[in-house]
Amino acid sequence: MPLYHKLVRDQIPTIIARNGKKATFRTLNEEEFLVEAKRKLHEEVTEYEEATTTEEAVEELADLLELIHALVRTHGTTPQQLEAIRLAKHDKRGGFDDKLYLIEVED
């Protein structure tokens, strides 16, 4: 029986049971969740980096966004508040639309 020891989405127990399998889960406390969510972020970023098609890349970005929304709620805010912060930073510093790559800054 494979061991996973990783954070999974809420519907995974139902999906596993629907496939006629048994699995063991436990609910993490807030501190454990933050540790495991950070680990999961790295996993999802790696999967995004390894995506070979646009469809796979977008799927992995959706996974990252879902995880970010969960983390935002854990930090006591909302995805809407996060978006407001993102927009404020965008207004102040810009986004990445121009694809600028900094080489050096002279003193």
PDB file of C-alpha atoms in Angstrom:
ATOM      1  CA  MET A   1       0.000   0.000   0.000  1.00  0.00           C
ATOM      2  CA  PRO A   2       1.556   3.343  -1.045  1.00  0.00           C
ATOM      3  CA  LEU A   3       2.135   6.034   1.577  1.00  0.00           C
ATOM      4  CA  TYR A   4       1.583   9.632   0.525  1.00  0.00           C
ATOM      5  CA  HIS A   5       1.823  11.897   3.595  1.00  0.00           C
ATOM      6  CA  LYS A   6       0.673  15.009   1.749  1.00  0.00           C
ATOM      7  CA  LEU A   7      -2.039  17.630   1.732  1.00  0.00           C
ATOM      8  CA  VAL A   8      -4.896  16.797  -0.639  1.00  0.00           C
ATOM      9  CA  ARG A   9      -8.066  18.492  -1.843  1.00  0.00           C
ATOM     10  CA  ASP A  10     -11.295  18.105   0.148  1.00  0.00           C
ATOM     11  CA  GLN A  11     -13.024  15.715  -2.272  1.00  0.00           C
ATOM     12  CA  ILE A  12     -10.147  13.194  -2.454  1.00  0.00           C
ATOM     13  CA  PRO A  13     -11.645  10.926   0.277  1.00  0.00           C
ATOM     14  CA  THR A  14     -14.898  10.702  -1.706  1.00  0.00           C
ATOM     15  CA  ILE A  15     -13.077  10.044  -4.969  1.00  0.00           C
ATOM     16  CA  ILE A  16     -10.965   7.289  -3.410  1.00  0.00           C
ATOM     17  CA  ALA A  17     -14.033   5.651  -1.801  1.00  0.00           C
ATOM     18  CA  ARG A  18     -15.958   5.874  -5.085  1.00  0.00           C
ATOM     19  CA  ASN A  19     -13.142   3.878  -6.676  1.00  0.00           C
ATOM     20  CA  GLY A  20     -13.657   1.129  -4.080  1.00  0.00           C
ATOM     21  CA  LYS A  21     -10.467   1.853  -2.144  1.00  0.00           C
ATOM     22  CA  LYS A  22      -9.824   2.643   1.495  1.00  0.00           C
ATOM     23  CA  ALA A  23      -7.543   5.436   2.680  1.00  0.00           C
ATOM     24  CA  THR A  24      -6.509   6.947   5.971  1.00  0.00           C
ATOM     25  CA  PHE A  25      -6.746  10.711   6.526  1.00  0.00           C
ATOM     26  CA  ARG A  26      -6.438  13.098   9.431  1.00  0.00           C
ATOM     27  CA  THR A  27      -7.271  16.774   9.802  1.00  0.00           C
ATOM     28  CA  LEU A  28      -4.297  19.069  10.258  1.00  0.00           C
ATOM     29  CA  ASN A  29      -4.212  21.859  12.806  1.00  0.00           C
ATOM     30  CA  GLU A  30      -3.435  25.418  11.599  1.00  0.00           C
ATOM     31  CA  GLU A  31       0.313  25.139  12.193  1.00  0.00           C
ATOM     32  CA  GLU A  32       0.542  21.773  10.435  1.00  0.00           C
ATOM     33  CA  PHE A  33      -1.592  23.060   7.572  1.00  0.00           C
ATOM     34  CA  LEU A  34       0.758  25.996   6.949  1.00  0.00           C
ATOM     35  CA  VAL A  35       3.763  23.668   6.838  1.00  0.00           C
ATOM     36  CA  GLU A  36       2.044  21.218   4.500  1.00  0.00           C
ATOM     37  CA  ALA A  37       0.523  23.951   2.322  1.00  0.00           C
ATOM     38  CA  LYS A  38       3.971  25.454   1.774  1.00  0.00           C
ATOM     39  CA  ARG A  39       5.240  22.004   0.822  1.00  0.00           C
ATOM     40  CA  LYS A  40       2.254  21.606  -1.527  1.00  0.00           C
ATOM     41  CA  LEU A  41       3.024  24.986  -3.120  1.00  0.00           C
ATOM     42  CA  HIS A  42       6.481  23.702  -4.043  1.00  0.00           C
ATOM     43  CA  GLU A  43       4.958  20.507  -5.448  1.00  0.00           C
ATOM     44  CA  GLU A  44       2.493  22.458  -7.592  1.00  0.00           C
ATOM     45  CA  VAL A  45       5.157  24.889  -8.830  1.00  0.00           C
ATOM     46  CA  THR A  46       7.319  21.931  -9.845  1.00  0.00           C
ATOM     47  CA  GLU A  47       4.379  20.389 -11.692  1.00  0.00           C
ATOM     48  CA  TYR A  48       3.803  23.720 -13.456  1.00  0.00           C
ATOM     49  CA  GLU A  49       7.472  23.914 -14.444  1.00  0.00           C
ATOM     50  CA  GLU A  50       7.297  20.368 -15.811  1.00  0.00           C
ATOM     51  CA  ALA A  51       4.073  20.934 -17.787  1.00  0.00           C
ATOM     52  CA  THR A  52       4.619  20.334 -21.495  1.00  0.00           C
ATOM     53  CA  THR A  53       1.366  21.717 -22.874  1.00  0.00           C
ATOM     54  CA  THR A  54      -0.600  24.894 -22.317  1.00  0.00           C
ATOM     55  CA  GLU A  55      -3.504  22.806 -20.975  1.00  0.00           C
ATOM     56  CA  GLU A  56      -1.281  21.136 -18.367  1.00  0.00           C
ATOM     57  CA  ALA A  57       0.266  24.485 -17.421  1.00  0.00           C
ATOM     58  CA  VAL A  58      -3.138  26.109 -16.898  1.00  0.00           C
ATOM     59  CA  GLU A  59      -4.319  23.118 -14.819  1.00  0.00           C
ATOM     60  CA  GLU A  60      -1.293  23.503 -12.542  1.00  0.00           C
ATOM     61  CA  LEU A  61      -1.837  27.262 -12.277  1.00  0.00           C
ATOM     62  CA  ALA A  62      -5.428  26.535 -11.194  1.00  0.00           C
ATOM     63  CA  ASP A  63      -4.066  24.200  -8.496  1.00  0.00           C
ATOM     64  CA  LEU A  64      -1.718  26.947  -7.317  1.00  0.00           C
ATOM     65  CA  LEU A  65      -4.547  29.461  -7.209  1.00  0.00           C
ATOM     66  CA  GLU A  66      -6.752  27.093  -5.174  1.00  0.00           C
ATOM     67  CA  LEU A  67      -3.931  26.588  -2.704  1.00  0.00           C
ATOM     68  CA  ILE A  68      -3.262  30.331  -2.513  1.00  0.00           C
ATOM     69  CA  HIS A  69      -6.944  30.958  -1.759  1.00  0.00           C
ATOM     70  CA  ALA A  70      -6.814  28.399   1.069  1.00  0.00           C
ATOM     71  CA  LEU A  71      -3.664  29.996   2.475  1.00  0.00           C
ATOM     72  CA  VAL A  72      -5.180  33.477   2.302  1.00  0.00           C
ATOM     73  CA  ARG A  73      -8.131  32.290   4.396  1.00  0.00           C
ATOM     74  CA  THR A  74      -5.724  30.681   6.869  1.00  0.00           C
ATOM     75  CA  HIS A  75      -4.038  34.070   7.263  1.00  0.00           C
ATOM     76  CA  GLY A  76      -7.406  35.622   8.160  1.00  0.00           C
ATOM     77  CA  THR A  77      -8.230  37.388   4.911  1.00  0.00           C
ATOM     78  CA  THR A  78     -10.164  36.636   1.736  1.00  0.00           C
ATOM     79  CA  PRO A  79      -9.317  36.036  -1.907  1.00  0.00           C
ATOM     80  CA  GLN A  80     -11.057  39.364  -2.630  1.00  0.00           C
ATOM     81  CA  GLN A  81      -8.789  41.191  -0.185  1.00  0.00           C
ATOM     82  CA  LEU A  82      -5.787  39.457  -1.728  1.00  0.00           C
ATOM     83  CA  GLU A  83      -6.895  40.653  -5.159  1.00  0.00           C
ATOM     84  CA  ALA A  84      -7.209  44.222  -3.827  1.00  0.00           C
ATOM     85  CA  ILE A  85      -3.653  44.013  -2.492  1.00  0.00           C
ATOM     86  CA  ARG A  86      -2.460  42.601  -5.815  1.00  0.00           C
ATOM     87  CA  LEU A  87      -4.134  45.450  -7.714  1.00  0.00           C
ATOM     88  CA  ALA A  88      -2.636  48.074  -5.379  1.00  0.00           C
ATOM     89  CA  LYS A  89       0.837  46.598  -5.940  1.00  0.00           C
ATOM     90  CA  HIS A  90       0.141  46.481  -9.673  1.00  0.00           C
ATOM     91  CA  ASP A  91      -0.804  50.168  -9.653  1.00  0.00           C
ATOM     92  CA  LYS A  92       2.319  51.086  -7.671  1.00  0.00           C
ATOM     93  CA  ARG A  93       4.934  48.804  -9.285  1.00  0.00           C
ATOM     94  CA  GLY A  94       3.285  47.440 -12.422  1.00  0.00           C
ATOM     95  CA  GLY A  95       2.776  43.855 -13.486  1.00  0.00           C
ATOM     96  CA  PHE A  96       4.782  41.555 -15.727  1.00  0.00           C
ATOM     97  CA  ASP A  97       3.094  42.292 -19.042  1.00  0.00           C
ATOM     98  CA  ASP A  98       6.207  43.907 -20.535  1.00  0.00           C
ATOM     99  CA  LYS A  99       8.328  40.828 -19.684  1.00  0.00           C
ATOM    100  CA  LEU A 100      11.217  43.002 -18.466  1.00  0.00           C
ATOM    101  CA  TYR A 101      14.428  41.292 -17.393  1.00  0.00           C
ATOM    102  CA  LEU A 102      16.773  43.407 -15.220  1.00  0.00           C
ATOM    103  CA  ILE A 103      20.445  43.003 -16.077  1.00  0.00           C
ATOM    104  CA  GLU A 104      22.146  45.546 -13.823  1.00  0.00           C
ATOM    105  CA  VAL A 105      21.771  48.867 -12.057  1.00  0.00           C
ATOM    106  CA  GLU A 106      24.672  51.300 -11.939  1.00  0.00           C
ATOM    107  CA  ASP A 107      25.433  52.967  -8.615  1.00  0.00           C
TER     108      ASP A 107
END
